[in-house]
Short mmCIF file of C-alpha atoms in Angstrom, two decimals:
data_model
loop_
_atom_site.label_atom_id
_atom_site.label_comp_id
_atom_site.label_asym_id
_atom_site.label_seq_id
_atom_site.Cartn_x
_atom_site.Cartn_y
_atom_site.Cartn_z
CA MET A 1 219.67 137.72 34.32
CA SER A 2 222.39 136.52 36.80
CA GLY A 3 223.55 132.88 36.99
CA GLU A 4 221.88 132.43 40.15
CA ASP A 5 218.50 133.92 39.21
CA TRP A 6 217.98 131.74 36.04
CA ARG A 7 219.25 128.59 37.87
CA GLU A 8 216.89 129.03 40.79
CA ARG A 9 214.01 129.65 38.47
CA LEU A 10 214.79 126.64 36.57
CA GLN A 11 215.06 124.46 39.48
CA SER A 12 211.86 125.83 40.94
CA ALA A 13 209.87 125.27 37.65
CA ALA A 14 211.34 121.59 37.49
CA ALA A 15 210.28 120.84 40.98
CA GLU A 16 206.73 122.33 40.26
CA ARG A 17 206.49 120.25 37.06
CA MET A 18 207.36 116.96 38.90
CA THR A 19 204.83 117.85 41.72
CA GLY A 20 202.16 118.64 39.13
CA PHE A 21 202.70 115.57 37.07
CA GLN A 22 202.63 113.35 40.21
CA HIS A 23 199.33 114.70 41.63
CA ARG A 24 197.90 115.27 38.10
CA ASP A 25 197.67 118.94 38.88
CA VAL A 26 197.41 120.57 35.59
CA ALA A 27 197.55 124.16 37.14
CA ALA A 28 200.90 123.41 38.66
CA GLN A 29 202.27 122.07 35.34
CA GLU A 30 201.11 125.16 33.36
CA SER A 31 202.52 127.47 35.97
CA SER A 32 205.81 125.72 35.48
CA ALA A 33 205.36 126.08 31.77
CA ARG A 34 204.81 129.84 32.27
CA THR A 35 208.11 130.36 34.22
CA LEU A 36 210.08 128.36 31.65
CA ASP A 37 208.49 130.44 28.77
CA GLU A 38 209.57 133.54 30.39
CA LEU A 39 213.14 132.21 30.84
CA ARG A 40 213.05 131.32 26.96
CA ARG A 41 212.46 134.84 26.28
CA ARG A 42 215.44 136.02 28.11
CA GLU A 43 218.75 136.57 26.52
CA LEU A 44 220.59 133.57 27.87
CA PRO A 45 223.62 131.74 26.71
CA ASP A 46 222.92 128.77 24.32
CA ASP A 47 224.05 126.21 27.07
CA VAL A 48 221.37 127.55 29.42
CA LEU A 49 218.74 127.77 26.77
CA VAL A 50 219.31 124.06 26.15
CA LEU A 51 218.64 123.10 29.72
CA VAL A 52 215.37 125.40 29.76
CA MET A 53 214.30 123.77 26.57
CA GLN A 54 214.83 120.22 27.94
CA GLU A 55 212.68 121.16 30.94
CA ARG A 56 209.95 123.04 29.05
CA LEU A 57 209.61 119.89 26.59
CA ARG A 58 209.17 117.61 29.61
CA THR A 59 206.52 119.98 31.03
CA GLU A 60 204.56 119.99 27.71
CA VAL A 61 204.71 116.16 27.55
CA GLY A 62 203.34 116.06 31.07
CA LEU A 63 200.67 118.31 30.28
CA ILE A 64 199.55 116.06 27.41
CA GLU A 65 199.84 112.93 29.59
CA SER A 66 197.58 114.64 32.12
CA GLY A 67 194.99 115.33 29.49
CA ARG A 68 195.71 118.88 28.45
CA THR A 69 196.52 119.05 24.68
CA GLY A 70 195.73 122.63 23.91
CA VAL A 71 192.80 125.11 23.54
CA GLY A 72 190.74 125.41 20.50
CA ALA A 73 191.51 124.01 16.98
CA GLY A 74 194.74 123.88 15.01
CA PRO A 75 198.19 122.52 15.82
CA ALA A 76 198.86 121.42 19.41
CA PRO A 77 201.40 123.90 21.42
CA ILE A 78 203.93 121.30 21.46
CA ARG A 79 204.61 121.57 17.75
CA ALA A 80 205.87 125.24 18.15
CA LEU A 81 207.98 123.97 20.94
CA ILE A 82 209.47 121.32 18.70
CA ALA A 83 210.43 123.89 16.22
CA ASP A 84 212.06 126.08 18.82
CA GLY A 85 213.88 123.14 20.20
CA LEU A 86 215.22 122.12 16.84
CA ARG A 87 216.83 125.57 16.49
CA VAL A 88 218.33 125.46 20.09
CA LEU A 89 219.80 122.01 19.16
CA ASP A 90 221.69 123.41 16.22
CA ARG A 91 223.47 125.77 18.52
CA ALA A 92 224.12 123.34 21.29
CA GLU A 93 227.63 122.32 21.91
CA ASP A 94 227.86 119.87 24.94
CA PRO A 95 227.47 116.49 23.44
CA GLU A 96 225.53 115.07 26.42
CA GLN A 97 223.01 117.88 26.59
CA ARG A 98 222.60 117.64 22.76
CA ALA A 99 221.84 114.06 23.07
CA VAL A 100 219.20 114.59 25.77
CA LEU A 101 217.53 117.31 23.85
CA ALA A 102 217.39 115.17 20.72
CA GLY A 103 215.66 112.48 22.77
CA LEU A 104 213.21 114.89 24.18
CA LEU A 105 212.39 116.30 20.80
CA ALA A 106 211.85 112.76 19.44
CA CYS A 107 209.59 111.95 22.31
CA ALA A 108 207.82 115.31 21.59
CA GLU A 109 207.01 114.23 18.08
CA VAL A 110 205.17 111.14 19.56
CA MET A 111 203.26 113.26 21.95
CA ALA A 112 202.25 115.79 19.20
CA VAL A 113 200.54 112.87 17.33
CA LYS A 114 198.74 112.00 20.44
CA ALA A 115 197.89 115.63 21.03
CA ASP A 116 196.24 116.72 17.78
CA LEU A 117 196.42 113.64 15.44
CA GLY A 118 198.40 115.74 13.08
CA PRO A 119 201.48 114.71 10.92
CA PHE A 120 204.45 112.56 12.12
CA ASP A 121 207.71 113.63 10.95
CA GLY A 122 209.30 110.07 10.67
CA GLU A 123 212.59 111.13 8.98
CA ARG A 124 213.18 113.70 11.61
CA VAL A 125 212.70 111.39 14.46
CA ARG A 126 214.97 108.84 12.58
CA ALA A 127 217.81 111.41 12.39
CA LEU A 128 217.38 112.36 16.02
CA LEU A 129 217.26 108.64 17.55
CA PRO A 130 220.98 107.86 17.10
CA LEU A 131 221.97 111.06 18.90
CA ALA A 132 219.25 110.36 21.57
CA GLU A 133 220.65 106.98 22.31
CA SER A 134 224.02 108.20 23.00
CA ALA A 135 222.75 110.12 26.13
CA ARG A 136 224.29 108.65 29.31
CA ASP A 137 221.71 110.16 31.68
CA GLY A 138 218.30 111.12 30.01
CA GLY A 139 216.31 110.32 33.22
CA PRO A 140 214.66 107.33 34.97
CA ASP A 141 212.22 106.60 32.05
CA TRP A 142 214.56 107.34 29.32
CA ALA A 143 214.72 103.82 27.79
CA GLU A 144 211.12 103.30 27.89
CA SER A 145 210.52 106.72 26.33
CA LEU A 146 212.88 105.79 23.27
CA ALA A 147 211.15 102.63 22.97
CA GLN A 148 207.78 104.37 22.48
CA VAL A 149 209.60 106.60 19.91
CA ARG A 150 210.74 103.33 18.19
CA THR A 151 207.34 101.88 18.08
CA LEU A 152 205.71 104.84 16.52
CA LEU A 153 208.63 105.00 13.98
CA ARG A 154 207.92 101.21 12.95
CA GLN A 155 204.27 102.20 12.36
CA TYR A 156 205.39 104.96 10.30
CA ASP A 157 207.60 102.70 8.24
CA ALA A 158 204.78 100.34 7.82
CA LEU A 159 202.65 103.11 6.36
CA THR A 160 205.23 104.46 4.06
CA ALA A 161 206.94 101.42 2.46
CA ARG A 162 205.27 98.61 0.46
CA SER A 163 204.70 95.33 2.36
CA GLY A 164 205.03 91.87 0.97
CA THR A 165 201.47 91.38 0.22
CA PRO A 166 200.15 90.80 -3.37
CA PRO A 167 199.61 93.99 -5.18
CA PRO A 168 195.91 94.98 -5.82
CA PRO A 169 194.75 94.93 -9.50
CA ALA A 170 196.10 98.53 -10.11
CA PRO A 171 199.71 98.58 -9.04
CA ALA A 172 200.47 100.99 -6.06
CA PRO A 173 203.38 103.08 -5.98
CA SER A 174 206.25 102.28 -3.59
CA GLY A 175 208.42 103.86 -1.04
CA ALA A 176 208.06 107.51 -0.12
CA ALA A 177 205.58 108.25 -2.85
CA ALA A 178 203.19 105.57 -1.45
CA GLY A 179 203.59 107.21 1.99
CA ASP A 180 202.73 110.64 0.58
CA LEU A 181 199.69 109.11 -0.91
CA LEU A 182 198.52 107.51 2.26
CA ILE A 183 199.10 110.55 4.31
CA GLY A 184 197.25 112.55 1.89
CA VAL A 185 194.16 110.05 2.12
CA MET A 186 194.26 110.35 5.87
CA ALA A 187 194.48 114.11 5.84
CA LYS A 188 191.44 114.35 3.48
CA LEU A 189 189.41 112.02 5.65
CA ARG A 190 190.38 114.01 8.74
CA ASP A 191 189.61 117.42 7.13
CA GLY A 192 186.30 116.34 5.69
CA ASP A 193 187.24 116.04 1.96
CA LEU A 194 185.42 112.67 1.68
CA ALA A 195 185.32 112.62 -2.08
CA GLY A 196 189.05 113.55 -2.37
CA ALA A 197 189.83 110.63 0.08
CA ARG A 198 187.94 108.07 -2.01
CA ALA A 199 189.82 109.35 -5.23
CA LEU A 200 193.28 108.68 -3.67
CA ALA A 201 192.34 105.43 -1.87
CA GLY A 202 192.70 103.13 -4.82
CA GLU A 203 196.27 104.21 -5.43
CA VAL A 204 197.39 103.25 -1.93
CA GLU A 205 195.36 99.99 -0.99
CA GLY A 206 197.62 97.27 -0.23
CA LEU A 207 200.27 99.18 1.61
CA VAL A 208 200.01 97.57 5.13
CA ASP A 209 200.18 93.98 5.88
CA GLY A 210 197.25 93.19 7.95
CA SER A 211 198.71 90.10 9.46
CA GLU A 212 201.64 91.95 10.98
CA ALA A 213 200.50 95.51 11.61
CA GLU A 214 199.54 97.12 14.85
CA PRO A 215 195.66 97.25 15.34
CA TYR A 216 195.27 100.79 14.21
CA LEU A 217 197.30 99.97 10.94
CA ARG A 218 195.06 96.91 10.40
CA THR A 219 192.11 99.31 10.70
CA VAL A 220 193.58 101.71 8.08
CA ARG A 221 194.35 98.88 5.71
CA GLY A 222 190.91 97.63 5.95
CA VAL A 223 189.55 101.20 5.28
CA LEU A 224 191.67 101.74 2.24
CA SER A 225 191.09 98.31 0.87
CA SER A 226 187.27 98.97 1.14
CA LEU A 227 187.37 102.32 -0.32
CA ALA A 228 189.33 100.85 -3.34
CA GLY A 229 186.64 98.10 -3.71
CA HIS A 230 188.37 95.18 -2.13
CA GLY A 231 186.40 93.90 0.70
CA GLU A 232 183.99 95.20 3.48
CA MET A 233 184.50 98.25 5.56
CA PRO A 234 185.70 97.45 9.11
CA GLY A 235 183.40 97.92 12.04
CA ILE A 236 183.87 101.33 13.91
CA PRO A 237 185.77 100.60 17.11
CA ASP A 238 184.01 101.53 20.33
CA ILE A 239 186.38 103.62 22.48
CA GLY A 240 184.09 103.37 25.40
CA ALA A 241 182.21 105.82 27.42
CA GLY A 242 184.98 106.13 30.09
CA ALA A 243 187.32 108.00 27.90
CA ALA A 244 185.59 111.36 28.28
CA GLY A 245 186.30 111.16 32.00
CA GLY A 246 189.93 112.60 31.59
CA GLY A 247 193.25 111.20 32.01
CA GLN A 248 195.41 109.25 29.33
CA MET A 249 193.18 108.30 26.25
CA ASP A 250 194.18 105.96 23.50
CA VAL A 251 194.24 108.53 20.85
CA MET A 252 195.21 105.95 18.08
CA GLN A 253 191.91 104.05 18.92
CA VAL A 254 190.07 107.18 18.52
CA ALA A 255 191.89 107.76 15.17
CA GLY A 256 190.86 104.42 14.06
CA ALA A 257 187.15 105.09 14.84
CA MET A 258 187.15 108.43 13.18
CA THR A 259 188.81 106.97 10.09
CA VAL A 260 186.32 104.13 9.84
CA ALA A 261 183.32 106.47 10.34
CA ALA A 262 184.63 109.02 7.77
CA ALA A 263 185.30 106.37 5.15
CA SER A 264 181.81 104.70 5.89
CA ALA A 265 180.29 108.08 5.09
CA VAL A 266 182.29 108.32 1.81
CA GLN A 267 181.18 104.73 0.76
CA ALA A 268 177.55 105.30 1.62
CA GLY A 269 177.69 108.66 -0.19
CA GLN A 270 178.98 107.05 -3.45
CA LYS A 271 176.23 104.56 -3.19
CA GLY A 272 173.45 107.00 -2.55
CA ASP A 273 172.94 105.21 0.76
CA LEU A 274 171.62 107.93 2.95
CA ALA A 275 170.89 105.60 5.85
CA GLY A 276 174.64 104.76 5.83
CA VAL A 277 175.64 108.37 5.79
CA ARG A 278 173.44 108.97 8.85
CA SER A 279 174.82 106.07 10.54
CA ALA A 280 178.35 107.40 10.05
CA ARG A 281 177.30 110.78 11.21
CA ASP A 282 175.84 109.38 14.40
CA ALA A 283 179.08 107.54 15.03
CA LEU A 284 181.17 110.50 14.58
CA GLU A 285 178.69 112.70 16.74
CA LEU A 286 179.09 110.01 19.56
CA LEU A 287 182.84 110.03 19.27
CA VAL A 288 182.92 113.79 19.89
CA ASP A 289 181.17 113.21 23.19
CA ARG A 290 183.54 110.25 24.02
CA VAL A 291 186.83 112.22 23.48
CA ALA A 292 188.06 113.79 26.76
CA GLU A 293 187.69 117.51 27.12
CA GLY A 294 191.46 118.18 27.43
CA TYR A 295 191.76 116.80 23.87
CA GLY A 296 190.58 120.06 22.22
CA PRO A 297 192.31 119.92 18.79
CA LEU A 298 191.07 116.35 18.18
CA ARG A 299 187.37 116.90 19.51
CA ALA A 300 187.34 119.81 17.18
CA ARG A 301 188.48 117.89 14.07
CA ILE A 302 185.90 115.13 14.77
CA ALA A 303 183.11 117.62 15.44
CA ALA A 304 183.92 119.45 12.06
CA LEU A 305 184.00 116.14 10.16
CA ALA A 306 180.55 115.21 11.85
CA ALA A 307 179.12 118.46 10.70
CA ASN A 308 180.55 117.96 7.26
CA VAL A 309 178.97 114.52 6.95
CA ASP A 310 175.60 115.80 8.30
CA ALA A 311 175.75 118.58 5.66
CA ALA A 312 176.04 116.13 2.94
CA LEU A 313 173.01 114.21 4.39
CA ALA A 314 170.82 117.36 4.64
CA ARG A 315 171.66 118.13 0.86
CA GLY A 316 170.50 114.76 0.01
CA LEU A 317 167.26 115.21 1.89
CA ILE A 318 166.21 118.57 0.49
CA GLY A 319 162.81 119.25 1.99
CA ASP A 320 163.44 117.33 5.43
CA LEU A 321 163.62 120.37 7.67
CA GLU A 322 164.37 118.30 10.70
CA ALA A 323 167.53 116.95 8.96
CA ALA A 324 168.73 120.28 8.19
CA ALA A 325 167.97 121.51 11.75
CA HIS A 326 170.11 118.58 13.04
CA ALA A 327 172.89 119.73 10.68
CA VAL A 328 172.52 123.36 12.09
CA ARG A 329 173.04 122.04 15.64
CA LEU A 330 176.28 119.98 14.63
CA HIS A 331 177.70 123.10 12.73
CA GLU A 332 177.02 125.34 15.78
CA ARG A 333 178.89 122.98 18.02
CA ALA A 334 181.79 122.41 15.62
CA MET A 335 182.27 126.20 15.17
CA ARG A 336 182.57 126.67 18.85
CA LEU A 337 185.09 123.87 19.19
CA ASN A 338 187.18 125.07 16.20
CA GLY A 339 187.84 128.46 17.80
CA GLY A 340 184.90 130.47 16.29
CA PRO A 341 184.72 132.12 12.82
CA ARG A 342 188.26 133.61 12.88
CA THR A 343 190.07 130.49 11.79
CA VAL A 344 189.96 128.86 8.33
CA GLU A 345 188.02 125.95 9.65
CA GLY A 346 185.63 128.29 11.55
CA THR A 347 184.90 130.22 8.45
CA ASP A 348 184.04 127.11 6.42
CA LEU A 349 181.90 125.97 9.07
CA ARG A 350 180.12 129.33 9.32
CA ILE A 351 179.25 129.32 5.56
CA ALA A 352 178.08 125.78 5.80
CA LEU A 353 175.98 126.79 8.77
CA GLY A 354 174.26 129.50 6.69
CA GLU A 355 173.59 127.05 4.01
CA MET A 356 172.01 124.54 6.54
CA LEU A 357 169.88 127.43 8.06
CA ARG A 358 168.53 128.19 4.76
CA LEU A 359 167.74 124.47 4.11
CA SER A 360 166.04 124.40 7.47
CA GLY A 361 163.51 126.92 6.47
CA THR A 362 164.67 129.62 8.60
CA ALA A 363 162.65 132.78 8.59
CA ASP A 364 165.76 134.90 9.66
CA LEU A 365 167.29 135.36 6.50
CA ALA A 366 169.22 138.32 7.77
CA ARG A 367 171.05 136.04 10.28
CA VAL A 368 172.22 133.89 7.31
CA ARG A 369 173.46 136.93 5.39
CA ARG A 370 175.32 138.14 8.53
CA LEU A 371 177.13 134.88 8.77
CA GLY A 372 178.52 135.32 5.23
CA LEU A 373 179.19 139.10 5.61
CA ASP A 374 181.08 138.40 8.76
CA ALA A 375 183.29 135.79 7.02
CA LEU A 376 183.77 138.35 4.00
CA ARG A 377 184.72 141.17 6.23
CA HIS A 378 187.01 139.34 8.61
CA PRO A 379 189.21 136.79 6.47
CA ALA A 380 190.85 134.18 8.53
CA THR A 381 194.41 134.08 9.03
CA GLY A 382 195.94 131.80 6.44
CA ALA A 383 192.93 131.80 4.16
CA VAL A 384 193.68 131.55 0.48
CA VAL A 385 191.30 133.79 -1.72
CA GLU A 386 191.26 131.47 -4.59
CA GLU A 387 190.42 128.36 -2.48
CA GLN A 388 187.43 130.24 -1.12
CA ALA A 389 185.93 131.65 -4.26
CA GLU A 390 182.98 129.24 -4.19
CA TRP A 391 181.66 130.18 -0.77
CA VAL A 392 182.25 134.01 -1.62
CA ALA A 393 179.87 133.56 -4.59
CA GLN A 394 177.53 131.62 -2.31
CA VAL A 395 177.28 134.54 0.07
CA ILE A 396 176.73 137.02 -2.77
CA GLY A 397 173.98 134.64 -3.94
CA TRP A 398 172.22 134.62 -0.59
CA CYS A 399 171.95 138.41 -0.69
CA ALA A 400 170.80 138.47 -4.38
CA ALA A 401 168.14 135.89 -3.65
CA ASP A 402 166.73 137.91 -0.73
CA LEU A 403 166.22 141.09 -2.80
CA GLY A 404 162.59 142.04 -2.93
CA SER A 405 161.60 139.90 0.12
CA ASP A 406 163.77 141.37 2.85
CA PRO A 407 164.42 145.12 3.00
CA GLY A 408 168.03 144.72 4.31
CA ALA A 409 169.06 142.53 1.47
CA ALA A 410 169.96 145.39 -0.99
CA GLU A 411 172.44 146.98 1.63
CA ASP A 412 174.00 143.54 2.37
CA LEU A 413 174.36 142.81 -1.35
CA VAL A 414 176.39 146.18 -1.98
CA VAL A 415 178.54 145.41 1.21
CA ALA A 416 179.09 141.75 0.17
CA LEU A 417 180.22 142.71 -3.35
CA ASP A 418 182.65 145.36 -2.13
CA ALA A 419 184.04 142.96 0.44
CA ALA A 420 184.52 140.24 -2.14
CA ARG A 421 186.13 142.78 -4.34
CA ASN A 422 188.47 143.78 -1.60
CA ARG A 423 189.56 140.29 -1.18
CA GLU A 424 190.46 140.14 -4.75
CA LEU A 425 192.50 143.33 -4.60
CA GLY A 426 194.01 142.31 -1.36
CA ARG A 427 192.66 145.39 0.36
CA THR A 428 192.05 145.59 4.04
CA ALA A 429 189.54 148.51 3.87
CA ALA A 430 186.10 148.19 5.23
CA PRO A 431 183.55 147.55 2.49
CA VAL A 432 181.16 150.37 1.64
CA GLY A 433 177.40 150.16 1.71
CA LEU A 434 174.77 151.54 -0.49
CA GLY A 435 174.82 155.10 1.00
CA ALA A 436 178.43 155.54 0.27
CA VAL A 437 178.00 154.07 -3.29
CA ARG A 438 175.16 156.61 -4.12
CA ALA A 439 177.39 159.50 -2.64
CA ALA A 440 180.31 158.40 -4.61
CA LEU A 441 178.28 158.18 -8.00
CA GLY A 442 177.25 161.74 -7.42
CA GLU A 443 180.77 162.91 -6.74
CA VAL A 444 182.22 161.58 -10.02
CA ASP A 445 179.02 162.70 -12.02
CA ALA A 446 177.76 159.09 -12.87
CA ASP A 447 174.31 157.66 -12.78
CA VAL A 448 174.85 153.78 -12.45
CA LEU A 449 177.26 151.39 -11.09
CA VAL A 450 177.48 148.12 -12.95
CA GLN A 451 179.25 145.26 -10.91
CA VAL A 452 179.94 142.59 -13.42
CA LEU A 453 180.34 138.91 -12.28
CA PRO A 454 180.34 135.54 -14.07
CA GLY A 455 176.85 135.01 -15.35
CA ARG A 456 175.17 138.24 -13.82
CA ALA A 457 175.74 141.80 -13.03
CA VAL A 458 174.36 143.84 -10.20
CA VAL A 459 173.27 147.40 -11.23
CA ILE A 460 173.12 150.23 -8.72
CA THR A 461 171.79 153.53 -9.38
CA VAL A 462 172.41 156.86 -8.06
CA ASP A 463 168.77 156.97 -6.57
CA GLY A 464 169.53 153.85 -4.65
CA SER A 465 167.81 150.95 -6.64
CA VAL A 466 169.71 147.80 -6.73
CA GLU A 467 168.86 145.09 -9.23
CA VAL A 468 170.56 141.81 -10.21
CA VAL A 469 170.48 141.22 -13.97
CA THR A 470 171.53 137.88 -15.48
CA SER A 471 173.32 137.76 -18.84
CA PRO A 472 174.12 134.54 -20.93
CA LEU A 473 176.96 136.57 -22.44
CA LEU A 474 178.62 136.77 -19.13
CA GLY A 475 178.94 133.03 -19.24
CA ALA A 476 180.99 133.18 -22.51
CA ARG A 477 184.74 132.32 -22.46
CA ILE A 478 186.87 135.29 -21.30
CA GLU A 479 188.71 135.25 -24.82
CA ASP A 480 185.51 135.91 -26.59
CA LEU A 481 184.45 138.73 -24.26
CA ARG A 482 188.05 140.30 -24.89
CA ASP A 483 187.41 140.11 -28.54
CA TRP A 484 183.94 141.47 -29.05
CA ALA A 485 181.33 141.00 -26.23
CA GLY A 486 182.14 143.40 -23.75
CA GLN A 487 180.13 146.10 -25.36
CA ALA A 488 177.30 143.80 -26.09
CA VAL A 489 177.08 142.70 -22.48
CA LEU A 490 176.80 146.39 -21.38
CA GLU A 491 174.12 147.27 -24.05
CA GLU A 492 172.22 144.30 -22.97
CA LEU A 493 172.34 144.96 -19.22
CA LEU A 494 171.48 148.62 -19.44
CA GLY A 495 168.80 147.83 -21.94
CA ARG A 496 167.16 145.72 -19.43
CA CYS A 497 167.23 148.28 -16.73
CA ALA A 498 164.52 150.72 -17.59
CA GLY A 499 165.14 154.34 -17.10
CA VAL A 500 168.82 154.06 -16.56
CA PRO A 501 170.70 157.07 -17.87
CA GLY A 502 173.97 156.64 -19.96
CA ARG A 503 176.76 157.79 -17.56
CA VAL A 504 178.04 154.34 -16.46
CA VAL A 505 180.79 153.15 -14.20
CA VAL A 506 181.78 149.32 -14.46
CA VAL A 507 183.61 147.27 -11.78
CA PRO A 508 184.45 143.99 -13.31
CA PHE A 509 185.26 141.09 -10.94
CA GLY A 510 188.01 138.40 -11.39
CA ALA A 511 189.05 137.55 -14.98
CA LEU A 512 186.47 139.99 -16.32
CA GLY A 513 188.84 142.77 -15.56
CA THR A 514 190.79 141.80 -18.59
CA VAL A 515 187.74 142.72 -20.83
CA ARG A 516 187.65 146.21 -22.63
CA TRP A 517 184.47 147.65 -21.31
CA ASP A 518 185.17 151.35 -22.50
CA GLU A 519 185.84 150.92 -26.02
CA SER A 520 182.85 152.64 -27.61
CA LEU A 521 180.05 153.18 -24.87
CA PRO A 522 180.32 156.14 -22.49
CA VAL A 523 181.58 154.15 -19.54
CA ARG A 524 184.49 154.23 -17.04
CA VAL A 525 186.08 151.52 -15.26
CA ALA A 526 186.71 151.53 -11.48
CA ARG A 527 188.70 149.09 -9.33
CA SER A 528 185.87 148.80 -6.94
CA ALA A 529 182.80 150.32 -5.64
CA GLY A 530 184.87 151.54 -2.47
CA LEU A 531 187.39 153.24 -4.87
CA LEU A 532 184.95 154.94 -7.21
CA THR A 533 186.24 158.40 -6.48
CA GLU A 534 189.51 157.28 -8.03
CA ILE A 535 188.13 157.81 -11.38
CA GLY A 536 187.46 161.51 -10.84
CA ARG A 537 184.91 163.46 -12.98
#
């Protein structure tokens, strides 16, 4: 690209950004962003990339201030820009342009918190500020922008250092360790881990001096103190009905309301106060409606938290079909706002939605199973298999529970088992169904497939019958099974399946794969139902 070409495009993008910001024209600002992103993808000299990155950061900040923070769930787009900008900063040579870029990156850190209520890298901002303050001409609002950065940095310091207040009965750690604990509490509240938040709260109470802190920090201190057993829970701040109308929103005030509501749910749940849990749920549900449409990630997080609290309420009101139906509605909305089932958050919500549907007495059991099967077939990006073992077992349990009452349950159970085993093996192959298993059994001259899981086994015969058999022995310690019980388990399982011949293939799940299943009985071991033909005849 010629010098004149990139310079003209950069100037045009800057003019479009300024016009768009002045007139609150989000489309114009987004057009500017697209032009700048195209320039960033070109092979341009480092000194030019610095100028492009400066303008791109200004554009994204303008979009956030205009009410557009991103689409769907997850980190706001500005966080990826910050990462790219730091790489450009490392290569920049001109002192003035380095200083301006450092200041814009520091400002971007502030706007990222406003956009998605995610983490604030205070130490990185602290390192950027001295360089930013050396800039001679950062723009007309440079001093004011850096002042906002310093304000948030002071708030960060207040949360990550011990105050001079008397310590609580259990001494809290100091310095960075305390900050890590507090950030952990806030993350657990934000992500819906209510029990985990309360467990950490006692270690961090007393971090913030309520007489000196910003309003949001006083709210946080009150929440932590109450969770730790020192005082009443603060009231839930009212952010007002006007916030949803668009424009700039006080995100920290929203954060305070979300934090109090989530913590109130924790506290009420610990006391068995279902009315209190319902009240917290109602506050979170209202808060979703009060957050402006442009704040997508924030709305998604609050919606997921509201659904999480409502699920806890429905579990505490077993038999109350209306409570479960309400939880279904909240989970459906949260799933839409969190980008559907193809995200980790969306997958977790989908499984919880299935549970709520069953609690609501739905007659469409096949829909519930489909929710689980879809999550098994299409793992979300970033999902950790070990962390999702509980819901995988839940999906298998749904399919097993429906055997005998729903004709499609047998097929779904076979598919669910193979999908779960594929996850364990790290395979991306499509899971096999009952027809494929029957054909594979015939191909390897076997009569029965026994899929062995903790506490139970699923027995599939070559003629197409599917049966779930429980076994106390499968609840034994793996060490015991390795030593002696593998054959006893098989003898028990096959003895309880009338008419099953002796040619058996075993597919053990998880740690059961370390058991010697083929020491004395005429059995063969396969890695999965989908890999039956690997064992040969």
